[in-house]
Amino acid sequence: MTMTRRQLVASIPVAALAAGLPRGATAQDGRKIVTFWFGQANSDGQAALRNDLVEAFNASQDKYLLQLEVKGAAVNNLLKIALVAGNGPDIVQTAGPAYLTAIANAGQVLPLDDFAEKYKWKERFLAPLLNTSVYGGKLYALPRDYESMHLFYNKELFKQNGWKLPTNRKEMEEVADAALAKGIIPFGAGNADWKGVNEWLMTVFFNNVAGPDNVRKALAGELPWTAPPFVEAVELSKAWYNKGYFGKNYFSLTIEQSFLQVVNSKAAMAFSGTWSFGTKSYGMSKPDTVMDVAPTPTLGSAFSGSLVHLACGATLSIAKTSQNAEGAAAVFEFMLTRKFYETMNRDWPGKWALPVKDLPPEMLSGIGYPLFEKTIANLHEAFSKGQYGFTTWTFWPGATNSYLIEGIEQVWLNKITPDAYLTRMQTLFSQEAREGKVPPAPAADGLIPQCGCSRFRRC
């Protein structure tokens, strides 16, 4: 996985999973080389990439040889330079549609429509996910996974204290205050190793306070980010931070350290993503005796019930200068096989949950991870029905999202007001909207405009 805001696992040093063969080369057995650069992965991930992807693909046919290199945290910068120079890998993986927009607009990746027709990809993928990579009526990437922010909680701690799973802001604050009174951190959280944790939280606040309909309107340019629902969302995030709901060491704890507070009963809950299932030390693997997980409940008056958040964790494209586009497409098609889906999710859960209609989550029932199986099944159903909010890393344009991450700390630390924060966000968003940098996203009917417009509404 590229080093993204969703990477929860501890990484290991840069390593290569295949010999460093030159781009466009042919192997000794005559097979054409397909190159693929990856970011960081923990030991489980490295093993899964080697066994379930590289070796399995290479053994499945005799025409292509996949070469995958783990480049480490520098992969994004390396990829940018390589694509401009025309010597990058055949398979281009980005951290999501918001990152794909720039390289698609720069003409650095191929439209996949011909391959999509050949392999029936448009009919097979869930439309809300696939359509996030459609620009100007052309498909530039496949979604590698789907994910969402969820409420993770220590169910034993809840049972011991007689707490009920919160269903709204009032109940959430009651549990949080009760936890504080007992010296328990309400929400395990820390961004010492990845500032993107800030946007995980803000994805929850924007959607679950302001409501997904208002977020939809703001992304479409129909409602400014300075509108009252978003002011309320930012003010609540500040209030919770100042009350100590995220602990006293938010800026000094790593992601893993903070999440393990929940596992070890030092914290009651955590707002985190479905990628958390990929780290076994998080205490959620079989028999799921410590942790439980639920969609995040409403935190405002804009809607009732709970909400998942539509996210594509990574996209897969083919470089414009690839010398083996057919081979890259063959790798994509291999990833859509039942065997790969099952083995990769068994060995590295949450990292490659392909949003494909003919790979339903029920197929994961045999991997021995019931909590993960249940969560992915619920997510698949919600996305299929169009019932979701919107994650910042999938739908906010780059500069706007960077400021969302950096600026919210200034709000929490009382250096700027929520109004000033949202005014700056609106300025950046308006500029990026004029430049066509807002990622496309589904309208209420789940469709993407085919005119090239990056709005929710269709022309």
Tab-separated table of C-alpha atoms in Angstrom:
chain	number	residue	atom	x	y	z
A	1	MET	CA	0.000	0.000	0.000
A	2	THR	CA	1.192	3.525	-0.682
A	3	MET	CA	1.899	5.473	2.480
A	4	THR	CA	-1.473	7.100	2.932
A	5	ARG	CA	-3.616	8.478	5.712
A	6	ARG	CA	-5.153	5.047	6.023
A	7	GLN	CA	-1.884	3.199	6.680
A	8	LEU	CA	-2.188	1.920	10.245
A	9	VAL	CA	0.483	-0.712	10.295
A	10	ALA	CA	4.102	-0.383	11.325
A	11	SER	CA	6.252	-0.519	8.234
A	12	ILE	CA	9.494	-2.348	7.625
A	13	PRO	CA	12.508	-1.123	5.647
A	14	VAL	CA	12.301	-0.690	1.899
A	15	ALA	CA	12.415	-4.072	0.210
A	16	ALA	CA	11.902	-5.547	-3.223
A	17	LEU	CA	9.730	-8.573	-3.829
A	18	ALA	CA	11.276	-9.314	-7.213
A	19	ALA	CA	14.579	-8.891	-8.950
A	20	GLY	CA	15.227	-5.373	-10.224
A	21	LEU	CA	14.517	-5.993	-13.884
A	22	PRO	CA	14.561	-2.926	-16.176
A	23	ARG	CA	11.299	-1.417	-17.336
A	24	GLY	CA	10.035	-2.927	-20.585
A	25	ALA	CA	12.317	-5.915	-20.253
A	26	THR	CA	11.621	-9.535	-21.084
A	27	ALA	CA	12.363	-12.312	-18.606
A	28	GLN	CA	14.639	-15.229	-19.423
A	29	ASP	CA	11.652	-17.422	-20.133
A	30	GLY	CA	10.378	-14.930	-22.684
A	31	ARG	CA	7.599	-13.445	-20.582
A	32	LYS	CA	7.019	-9.687	-20.674
A	33	ILE	CA	7.737	-7.859	-17.428
A	34	VAL	CA	4.949	-5.923	-15.683
A	35	THR	CA	6.302	-3.437	-13.108
A	36	PHE	CA	4.391	-2.281	-10.040
A	37	TRP	CA	5.634	0.050	-7.282
A	38	PHE	CA	4.190	-0.262	-3.797
A	39	GLY	CA	4.552	1.958	-0.721
A	40	GLN	CA	4.909	0.471	2.734
A	41	ALA	CA	3.592	-2.757	4.182
A	42	ASN	CA	4.015	-4.579	7.456
A	43	SER	CA	5.386	-8.125	7.574
A	44	ASP	CA	1.947	-9.638	6.954
A	45	GLY	CA	1.500	-7.336	3.994
A	46	GLN	CA	4.881	-8.152	2.503
A	47	ALA	CA	4.144	-11.853	2.720
A	48	ALA	CA	0.667	-11.409	1.228
A	49	LEU	CA	2.002	-9.330	-1.659
A	50	ARG	CA	4.670	-11.906	-2.398
A	51	ASN	CA	2.550	-15.042	-2.058
A	52	ASP	CA	-0.982	-13.984	-2.964
A	53	LEU	CA	-0.211	-11.496	-5.718
A	54	VAL	CA	3.257	-11.824	-7.277
A	55	GLU	CA	3.841	-15.566	-7.086
A	56	ALA	CA	0.192	-16.450	-7.641
A	57	PHE	CA	-0.139	-14.243	-10.722
A	58	ASN	CA	3.124	-15.452	-12.221
A	59	ALA	CA	2.065	-19.064	-11.708
A	60	SER	CA	-1.364	-18.461	-13.242
A	61	GLN	CA	-0.139	-17.863	-16.808
A	62	ASP	CA	3.021	-17.909	-18.924
A	63	LYS	CA	2.779	-14.636	-20.841
A	64	TYR	CA	3.645	-12.004	-18.234
A	65	LEU	CA	5.947	-11.775	-15.205
A	66	LEU	CA	4.900	-9.378	-12.451
A	67	GLN	CA	7.705	-7.469	-10.732
A	68	LEU	CA	6.565	-5.653	-7.579
A	69	GLU	CA	8.886	-3.393	-5.620
A	70	VAL	CA	8.155	-1.999	-2.176
A	71	LYS	CA	9.520	1.537	-2.363
A	72	GLY	CA	8.705	2.740	1.142
A	73	ALA	CA	7.367	6.103	2.297
A	74	ALA	CA	9.077	7.921	-0.597
A	75	VAL	CA	6.931	6.155	-3.197
A	76	ASN	CA	4.683	9.156	-3.906
A	77	ASN	CA	7.589	11.482	-4.706
A	78	LEU	CA	9.389	8.773	-6.675
A	79	LEU	CA	6.256	8.135	-8.693
A	80	LYS	CA	5.710	11.819	-9.488
A	81	ILE	CA	9.255	12.186	-10.803
A	82	ALA	CA	9.145	8.927	-12.743
A	83	LEU	CA	5.834	9.684	-14.447
A	84	VAL	CA	7.061	13.082	-15.624
A	85	ALA	CA	10.259	11.477	-16.934
A	86	GLY	CA	8.307	8.695	-18.606
A	87	ASN	CA	10.122	5.869	-16.837
A	88	GLY	CA	7.721	4.931	-14.064
A	89	PRO	CA	6.151	1.530	-13.454
A	90	ASP	CA	3.503	-0.001	-15.697
A	91	ILE	CA	0.986	-0.138	-12.835
A	92	VAL	CA	0.429	3.195	-11.116
A	93	GLN	CA	-1.146	3.059	-7.677
A	94	THR	CA	-2.336	6.261	-6.025
A	95	ALA	CA	-3.694	6.947	-2.552
A	96	GLY	CA	-7.187	7.560	-3.897
A	97	PRO	CA	-9.228	9.545	-6.430
A	98	ALA	CA	-8.127	12.907	-5.014
A	99	TYR	CA	-4.537	11.962	-5.920
A	100	LEU	CA	-5.520	10.441	-9.259
A	101	THR	CA	-7.038	13.704	-10.479
A	102	ALA	CA	-3.672	15.429	-10.975
A	103	ILE	CA	-2.000	12.671	-12.971
A	104	ALA	CA	-5.126	12.045	-15.026
A	105	ASN	CA	-5.373	15.732	-15.897
A	106	ALA	CA	-1.665	15.704	-16.792
A	107	GLY	CA	-2.217	12.828	-19.200
A	108	GLN	CA	0.185	10.542	-17.340
A	109	VAL	CA	-2.135	7.519	-17.177
A	110	LEU	CA	-4.083	5.702	-19.872
A	111	PRO	CA	-7.859	5.717	-20.183
A	112	LEU	CA	-8.989	2.185	-19.318
A	113	ASP	CA	-12.234	2.172	-21.305
A	114	ASP	CA	-11.033	-0.344	-23.910
A	115	PHE	CA	-9.850	-2.730	-21.219
A	116	ALA	CA	-13.022	-2.080	-19.224
A	117	GLU	CA	-15.088	-3.144	-22.228
A	118	LYS	CA	-12.920	-6.210	-22.828
A	119	TYR	CA	-13.114	-7.410	-19.223
A	120	LYS	CA	-16.599	-6.000	-18.426
A	121	TRP	CA	-15.209	-3.970	-15.542
A	122	LYS	CA	-17.923	-1.297	-15.681
A	123	GLU	CA	-20.585	-3.932	-15.207
A	124	ARG	CA	-18.722	-5.666	-12.394
A	125	PHE	CA	-17.677	-2.839	-10.059
A	126	LEU	CA	-19.985	-1.005	-7.679
A	127	ALA	CA	-20.804	2.203	-9.558
A	128	PRO	CA	-20.207	4.704	-6.706
A	129	LEU	CA	-16.638	3.437	-6.341
A	130	LEU	CA	-15.754	2.949	-9.995
A	131	ASN	CA	-17.169	6.320	-11.002
A	132	THR	CA	-14.812	8.214	-8.706
A	133	SER	CA	-12.134	7.582	-11.350
A	134	VAL	CA	-14.158	8.869	-14.327
A	135	TYR	CA	-12.971	12.192	-15.784
A	136	GLY	CA	-14.388	13.756	-18.923
A	137	GLY	CA	-16.359	10.611	-19.572
A	138	LYS	CA	-13.253	8.387	-19.495
A	139	LEU	CA	-12.219	5.817	-16.895
A	140	TYR	CA	-8.646	6.286	-15.650
A	141	ALA	CA	-8.381	3.815	-12.776
A	142	LEU	CA	-9.925	0.895	-10.938
A	143	PRO	CA	-10.674	1.176	-7.216
A	144	ARG	CA	-8.408	-1.180	-5.297
A	145	ASP	CA	-10.647	-1.287	-2.240
A	146	TYR	CA	-13.442	0.303	-0.342
A	147	GLU	CA	-13.262	1.509	3.213
A	148	SER	CA	-15.007	3.664	5.773
A	149	MET	CA	-14.573	5.340	9.129
A	150	HIS	CA	-16.203	3.340	11.930
A	151	LEU	CA	-16.614	3.472	15.689
A	152	PHE	CA	-14.391	0.815	17.265
A	153	TYR	CA	-14.968	0.118	20.940
A	154	ASN	CA	-13.861	-2.168	23.748
A	155	LYS	CA	-16.978	-4.223	24.304
A	156	GLU	CA	-15.707	-5.738	27.554
A	157	LEU	CA	-15.114	-2.262	28.964
A	158	PHE	CA	-18.611	-1.246	27.903
A	159	LYS	CA	-20.070	-4.339	29.560
A	160	GLN	CA	-18.171	-3.821	32.803
A	161	ASN	CA	-19.379	-0.225	33.092
A	162	GLY	CA	-22.916	-0.792	31.870
A	163	TRP	CA	-22.460	1.532	28.909
A	164	LYS	CA	-24.683	1.162	25.867
A	165	LEU	CA	-23.445	1.700	22.336
A	166	PRO	CA	-24.151	5.419	21.600
A	167	THR	CA	-26.683	6.227	18.890
A	168	ASN	CA	-26.425	10.046	18.938
A	169	ARG	CA	-24.299	12.927	20.227
A	170	LYS	CA	-25.975	13.074	23.640
A	171	GLU	CA	-25.387	9.383	24.305
A	172	MET	CA	-21.835	9.603	22.925
A	173	GLU	CA	-20.970	12.464	25.259
A	174	GLU	CA	-22.542	10.650	28.208
A	175	VAL	CA	-20.260	7.662	27.629
A	176	ALA	CA	-17.262	9.935	27.047
A	177	ASP	CA	-17.880	11.894	30.251
A	178	ALA	CA	-18.395	8.693	32.219
A	179	ALA	CA	-15.126	7.358	30.857
A	180	LEU	CA	-13.258	10.542	31.808
A	181	ALA	CA	-14.673	10.314	35.334
A	182	LYS	CA	-13.103	6.869	35.648
A	183	GLY	CA	-9.753	7.973	34.229
A	184	ILE	CA	-10.450	6.271	30.897
A	185	ILE	CA	-9.718	8.093	27.648
A	186	PRO	CA	-12.962	8.377	25.652
A	187	PHE	CA	-11.336	8.040	22.223
A	188	GLY	CA	-7.912	6.527	21.587
A	189	ALA	CA	-6.266	8.836	19.044
A	190	GLY	CA	-2.785	9.976	18.068
A	191	ASN	CA	-1.137	11.499	15.019
A	192	ALA	CA	2.558	11.451	15.938
A	193	ASP	CA	3.415	9.286	12.944
A	194	TRP	CA	0.726	10.447	10.511
A	195	LYS	CA	-1.019	13.837	10.576
A	196	GLY	CA	-3.699	12.423	8.333
A	197	VAL	CA	-5.387	11.121	11.490
A	198	ASN	CA	-6.768	14.668	11.692
A	199	GLU	CA	-8.810	14.096	8.554
A	200	TRP	CA	-10.101	10.750	9.751
A	201	LEU	CA	-11.695	12.660	12.618
A	202	MET	CA	-12.861	15.542	10.432
A	203	THR	CA	-14.465	13.105	7.992
A	204	VAL	CA	-16.613	11.962	10.919
A	205	PHE	CA	-17.379	15.476	12.162
A	206	PHE	CA	-18.248	16.945	8.764
A	207	ASN	CA	-20.490	14.058	7.741
A	208	ASN	CA	-21.991	13.053	11.075
A	209	VAL	CA	-22.663	16.576	12.321
A	210	ALA	CA	-23.412	18.527	9.135
A	211	GLY	CA	-24.922	15.501	7.398
A	212	PRO	CA	-23.985	13.852	4.086
A	213	ASP	CA	-26.501	15.899	2.090
A	214	ASN	CA	-24.833	19.154	3.133
A	215	VAL	CA	-21.398	17.712	2.404
A	216	ARG	CA	-22.674	16.685	-1.014
A	217	LYS	CA	-23.899	20.240	-1.669
A	218	ALA	CA	-20.598	21.776	-0.536
A	219	LEU	CA	-18.564	19.491	-2.787
A	220	ALA	CA	-20.884	20.434	-5.649
A	221	GLY	CA	-20.337	24.147	-5.003
A	222	GLU	CA	-23.953	24.607	-3.956
A	223	LEU	CA	-23.212	25.380	-0.291
A	224	PRO	CA	-20.121	27.171	1.082
A	225	TRP	CA	-17.910	25.478	3.634
A	226	THR	CA	-18.592	28.499	5.846
A	227	ALA	CA	-22.263	27.517	6.197
A	228	PRO	CA	-23.645	26.928	9.736
A	229	PRO	CA	-23.687	23.082	9.537
A	230	PHE	CA	-19.921	23.025	8.983
A	231	VAL	CA	-19.287	25.656	11.652
A	232	GLU	CA	-21.147	23.384	14.070
A	233	ALA	CA	-19.028	20.416	12.980
A	234	VAL	CA	-15.726	22.229	13.512
A	235	GLU	CA	-16.853	23.718	16.816
A	236	LEU	CA	-17.819	20.266	18.104
A	237	SER	CA	-14.419	18.842	17.120
A	238	LYS	CA	-12.757	21.677	19.039
A	239	ALA	CA	-15.001	21.206	22.072
A	240	TRP	CA	-14.252	17.495	22.215
A	241	TYR	CA	-10.513	18.060	21.845
A	242	ASN	CA	-10.506	20.692	24.587
A	243	LYS	CA	-12.553	18.454	26.921
A	244	GLY	CA	-9.854	15.803	26.615
A	245	TYR	CA	-11.959	13.322	24.687
A	246	PHE	CA	-8.921	12.427	22.544
A	247	GLY	CA	-6.554	12.178	25.493
A	248	LYS	CA	-3.696	14.382	26.617
A	249	ASN	CA	-1.113	12.939	24.223
A	250	TYR	CA	-2.757	13.229	20.822
A	251	PHE	CA	0.334	14.772	19.228
A	252	SER	CA	2.837	12.383	20.804
A	253	LEU	CA	1.153	8.996	20.353
A	254	THR	CA	1.409	6.961	17.165
A	255	ILE	CA	-1.600	5.437	15.483
A	256	GLU	CA	-0.823	1.993	16.826
A	257	GLN	CA	-0.087	3.203	20.347
A	258	SER	CA	-3.355	5.100	20.510
A	259	PHE	CA	-5.441	2.271	19.110
A	260	LEU	CA	-3.901	-0.213	21.508
A	261	GLN	CA	-5.221	1.977	24.314
A	262	VAL	CA	-8.679	0.770	23.311
A	263	VAL	CA	-7.555	-2.834	23.059
A	264	ASN	CA	-5.964	-2.600	26.531
A	265	SER	CA	-8.984	-0.883	28.148
A	266	LYS	CA	-7.162	2.424	28.654
A	267	ALA	CA	-9.523	4.033	26.161
A	268	ALA	CA	-13.156	3.237	25.504
A	269	MET	CA	-13.515	3.929	21.782
A	270	ALA	CA	-11.729	5.036	18.624
A	271	PHE	CA	-12.796	6.602	15.364
A	272	SER	CA	-10.814	4.606	12.838
A	273	GLY	CA	-11.141	2.983	9.450
A	274	THR	CA	-11.770	-0.503	8.173
A	275	TRP	CA	-8.046	-0.729	7.394
A	276	SER	CA	-7.556	-1.307	11.144
A	277	PHE	CA	-8.433	-4.949	10.589
A	278	GLY	CA	-5.086	-5.417	8.829
A	279	THR	CA	-3.035	-5.323	12.033
A	280	LYS	CA	-3.476	-8.421	14.167
A	281	SER	CA	-2.047	-6.783	17.286
A	282	TYR	CA	-5.113	-4.549	17.376
A	283	GLY	CA	-6.956	-7.337	19.164
A	284	MET	CA	-9.769	-7.779	16.672
A	285	SER	CA	-8.885	-11.092	15.093
A	286	LYS	CA	-10.666	-14.312	16.046
A	287	PRO	CA	-12.477	-14.879	18.287
A	288	ASP	CA	-13.118	-11.099	18.468
A	289	THR	CA	-13.372	-11.191	22.242
A	290	VAL	CA	-12.077	-7.692	22.954
A	291	MET	CA	-13.199	-5.316	20.239
A	292	ASP	CA	-16.380	-4.586	18.371
A	293	VAL	CA	-17.184	-2.114	15.641
A	294	ALA	CA	-20.221	-0.181	14.398
A	295	PRO	CA	-20.987	2.533	11.844
A	296	THR	CA	-20.531	6.008	13.319
A	297	PRO	CA	-23.768	7.431	14.789
A	298	THR	CA	-25.259	10.829	14.060
A	299	LEU	CA	-23.642	13.677	15.982
A	300	GLY	CA	-26.063	16.384	14.904
A	301	SER	CA	-29.633	17.016	13.810
A	302	ALA	CA	-29.088	16.692	10.050
A	303	PHE	CA	-29.921	12.989	10.020
A	304	SER	CA	-30.764	10.142	12.373
A	305	GLY	CA	-29.219	6.710	12.681
A	306	SER	CA	-25.649	5.865	11.725
A	307	LEU	CA	-23.456	6.405	8.713
A	308	VAL	CA	-20.642	4.805	6.761
A	309	HIS	CA	-18.364	6.939	4.612
A	310	LEU	CA	-17.635	6.208	0.976
A	311	ALA	CA	-13.914	5.864	0.407
A	312	CYS	CA	-11.612	4.411	-2.157
A	313	GLY	CA	-8.372	3.665	-0.368
A	314	ALA	CA	-6.243	3.373	-3.503
A	315	THR	CA	-6.608	3.459	-7.271
A	316	LEU	CA	-4.883	1.343	-9.908
A	317	SER	CA	-3.997	2.851	-13.284
A	318	ILE	CA	-1.721	2.084	-16.214
A	319	ALA	CA	1.031	4.575	-17.051
A	320	LYS	CA	0.636	6.418	-20.351
A	321	THR	CA	4.192	5.417	-21.264
A	322	SER	CA	3.771	1.774	-20.248
A	323	GLN	CA	5.366	-0.671	-22.652
A	324	ASN	CA	3.170	-3.482	-21.393
A	325	ALA	CA	-0.339	-2.129	-20.887
A	326	GLU	CA	-1.885	-5.495	-21.792
A	327	GLY	CA	0.146	-7.170	-19.072
A	328	ALA	CA	-0.893	-4.553	-16.504
A	329	ALA	CA	-4.546	-5.099	-17.407
A	330	ALA	CA	-4.017	-8.835	-17.013
A	331	VAL	CA	-2.746	-8.217	-13.466
A	332	PHE	CA	-5.876	-6.174	-12.722
A	333	GLU	CA	-8.054	-8.980	-14.014
A	334	PHE	CA	-6.179	-11.474	-11.827
A	335	MET	CA	-6.921	-9.285	-8.802
A	336	LEU	CA	-10.619	-9.741	-9.545
A	337	THR	CA	-10.491	-13.505	-9.235
A	338	ARG	CA	-12.199	-15.294	-6.386
A	339	LYS	CA	-8.987	-16.959	-5.213
A	340	PHE	CA	-7.054	-13.680	-4.952
A	341	TYR	CA	-9.945	-11.961	-3.169
A	342	GLU	CA	-10.140	-14.711	-0.572
A	343	THR	CA	-6.419	-15.222	0.033
A	344	MET	CA	-5.486	-11.530	0.169
A	345	ASN	CA	-8.311	-10.696	2.581
A	346	ARG	CA	-7.399	-13.701	4.700
A	347	ASP	CA	-3.713	-12.782	4.874
A	348	TRP	CA	-3.999	-8.979	4.906
A	349	PRO	CA	-7.613	-8.091	5.819
A	350	GLY	CA	-8.912	-4.648	4.972
A	351	LYS	CA	-6.205	-3.837	2.451
A	352	TRP	CA	-7.701	-5.185	-0.766
A	353	ALA	CA	-11.475	-5.317	-0.316
A	354	LEU	CA	-12.328	-5.060	-3.990
A	355	PRO	CA	-15.692	-3.314	-4.595
A	356	VAL	CA	-16.811	-5.819	-7.212
A	357	LYS	CA	-20.394	-7.056	-7.555
A	358	ASP	CA	-19.429	-10.640	-8.378
A	359	LEU	CA	-17.125	-10.843	-5.333
A	360	PRO	CA	-19.698	-10.422	-2.558
A	361	PRO	CA	-18.426	-10.171	1.020
A	362	GLU	CA	-20.146	-13.435	1.924
A	363	MET	CA	-17.233	-15.109	0.203
A	364	LEU	CA	-15.056	-14.055	3.147
A	365	SER	CA	-17.065	-16.174	5.588
A	366	GLY	CA	-14.395	-18.845	5.610
A	367	ILE	CA	-11.346	-16.728	6.458
A	368	GLY	CA	-11.908	-16.998	10.223
A	369	TYR	CA	-12.335	-13.297	11.004
A	370	PRO	CA	-16.043	-12.770	11.816
A	371	LEU	CA	-15.776	-9.112	12.878
A	372	PHE	CA	-14.092	-8.168	9.614
A	373	GLU	CA	-16.522	-10.273	7.607
A	374	LYS	CA	-19.531	-8.607	9.247
A	375	THR	CA	-18.176	-5.093	8.765
A	376	ILE	CA	-17.281	-5.536	5.100
A	377	ALA	CA	-20.671	-7.111	4.372
A	378	ASN	CA	-22.462	-4.139	5.933
A	379	LEU	CA	-20.238	-1.717	4.038
A	380	HIS	CA	-20.901	-3.474	0.735
A	381	GLU	CA	-24.658	-3.261	1.331
A	382	ALA	CA	-24.589	0.429	2.264
A	383	PHE	CA	-22.483	1.390	-0.745
A	384	SER	CA	-24.691	-0.689	-3.033
A	385	LYS	CA	-27.767	1.197	-1.800
A	386	GLY	CA	-26.163	4.643	-1.962
A	387	GLN	CA	-26.344	5.164	1.799
A	388	TYR	CA	-23.085	6.871	2.749
A	389	GLY	CA	-21.164	10.022	3.592
A	390	PHE	CA	-17.972	11.227	1.911
A	391	THR	CA	-14.366	10.853	3.015
A	392	THR	CA	-11.993	13.772	2.664
A	393	TRP	CA	-9.220	11.705	1.053
A	394	THR	CA	-11.528	10.552	-1.720
A	395	PHE	CA	-13.535	13.692	-2.523
A	396	TRP	CA	-11.696	16.808	-1.303
A	397	PRO	CA	-9.192	18.330	-3.777
A	398	GLY	CA	-5.522	18.273	-2.809
A	399	ALA	CA	-4.758	21.753	-1.442
A	400	THR	CA	-8.113	21.981	0.317
A	401	ASN	CA	-7.575	18.631	1.967
A	402	SER	CA	-4.011	19.489	3.001
A	403	TYR	CA	-5.300	22.606	4.723
A	404	LEU	CA	-8.120	20.631	6.328
A	405	ILE	CA	-5.448	18.464	7.959
A	406	GLU	CA	-3.031	21.237	8.966
A	407	GLY	CA	-5.512	23.956	9.830
A	408	ILE	CA	-7.698	21.992	12.204
A	409	GLU	CA	-4.800	21.710	14.638
A	410	GLN	CA	-4.709	25.498	14.800
A	411	VAL	CA	-8.406	25.453	15.677
A	412	TRP	CA	-7.959	22.856	18.390
A	413	LEU	CA	-5.018	24.769	19.867
A	414	ASN	CA	-7.052	28.021	19.913
A	415	LYS	CA	-4.778	29.773	17.393
A	416	ILE	CA	-7.529	30.455	14.856
A	417	THR	CA	-11.315	30.426	15.021
A	418	PRO	CA	-13.551	27.865	13.322
A	419	ASP	CA	-14.835	30.670	11.078
A	420	ALA	CA	-11.313	31.596	9.961
A	421	TYR	CA	-10.524	27.951	9.307
A	422	LEU	CA	-13.594	27.411	7.153
A	423	THR	CA	-13.118	30.701	5.303
A	424	ARG	CA	-9.644	29.635	4.239
A	425	MET	CA	-10.962	26.211	3.256
A	426	GLN	CA	-13.651	27.801	1.114
A	427	THR	CA	-11.081	30.016	-0.627
A	428	LEU	CA	-8.886	27.064	-1.490
A	429	PHE	CA	-11.822	24.916	-2.565
A	430	SER	CA	-13.221	27.613	-4.853
A	431	GLN	CA	-9.858	28.002	-6.556
A	432	GLU	CA	-9.432	24.262	-7.058
A	433	ALA	CA	-12.998	23.962	-8.331
A	434	ARG	CA	-12.264	26.602	-10.987
A	435	GLU	CA	-9.162	24.640	-11.970
A	436	GLY	CA	-11.122	21.409	-12.333
A	437	LYS	CA	-9.323	19.701	-9.447
A	438	VAL	CA	-12.345	18.580	-7.454
A	439	PRO	CA	-12.584	14.775	-7.782
A	440	PRO	CA	-15.788	13.500	-9.365
A	441	ALA	CA	-18.317	11.971	-7.027
A	442	PRO	CA	-21.731	10.336	-7.323
A	443	ALA	CA	-24.929	12.320	-7.251
A	444	ALA	CA	-27.871	11.168	-5.179
A	445	ASP	CA	-28.604	8.579	-7.876
A	446	GLY	CA	-25.027	7.261	-7.660
A	447	LEU	CA	-24.122	8.436	-11.172
A	448	ILE	CA	-21.270	10.577	-12.455
A	449	PRO	CA	-21.809	13.278	-15.097
A	450	GLN	CA	-20.374	12.181	-18.419
A	451	CYS	CA	-19.737	15.725	-19.662
A	452	GLY	CA	-16.424	16.067	-17.833
A	453	CYS	CA	-17.964	18.153	-15.079
A	454	SER	CA	-16.613	17.326	-11.613
A	455	ARG	CA	-19.841	18.251	-9.853
A	456	PHE	CA	-22.456	16.005	-8.328
A	457	ARG	CA	-25.204	17.436	-10.471
A	458	ARG	CA	-25.377	16.402	-14.112
A	459	CYS	CA	-25.421	18.996	-16.867
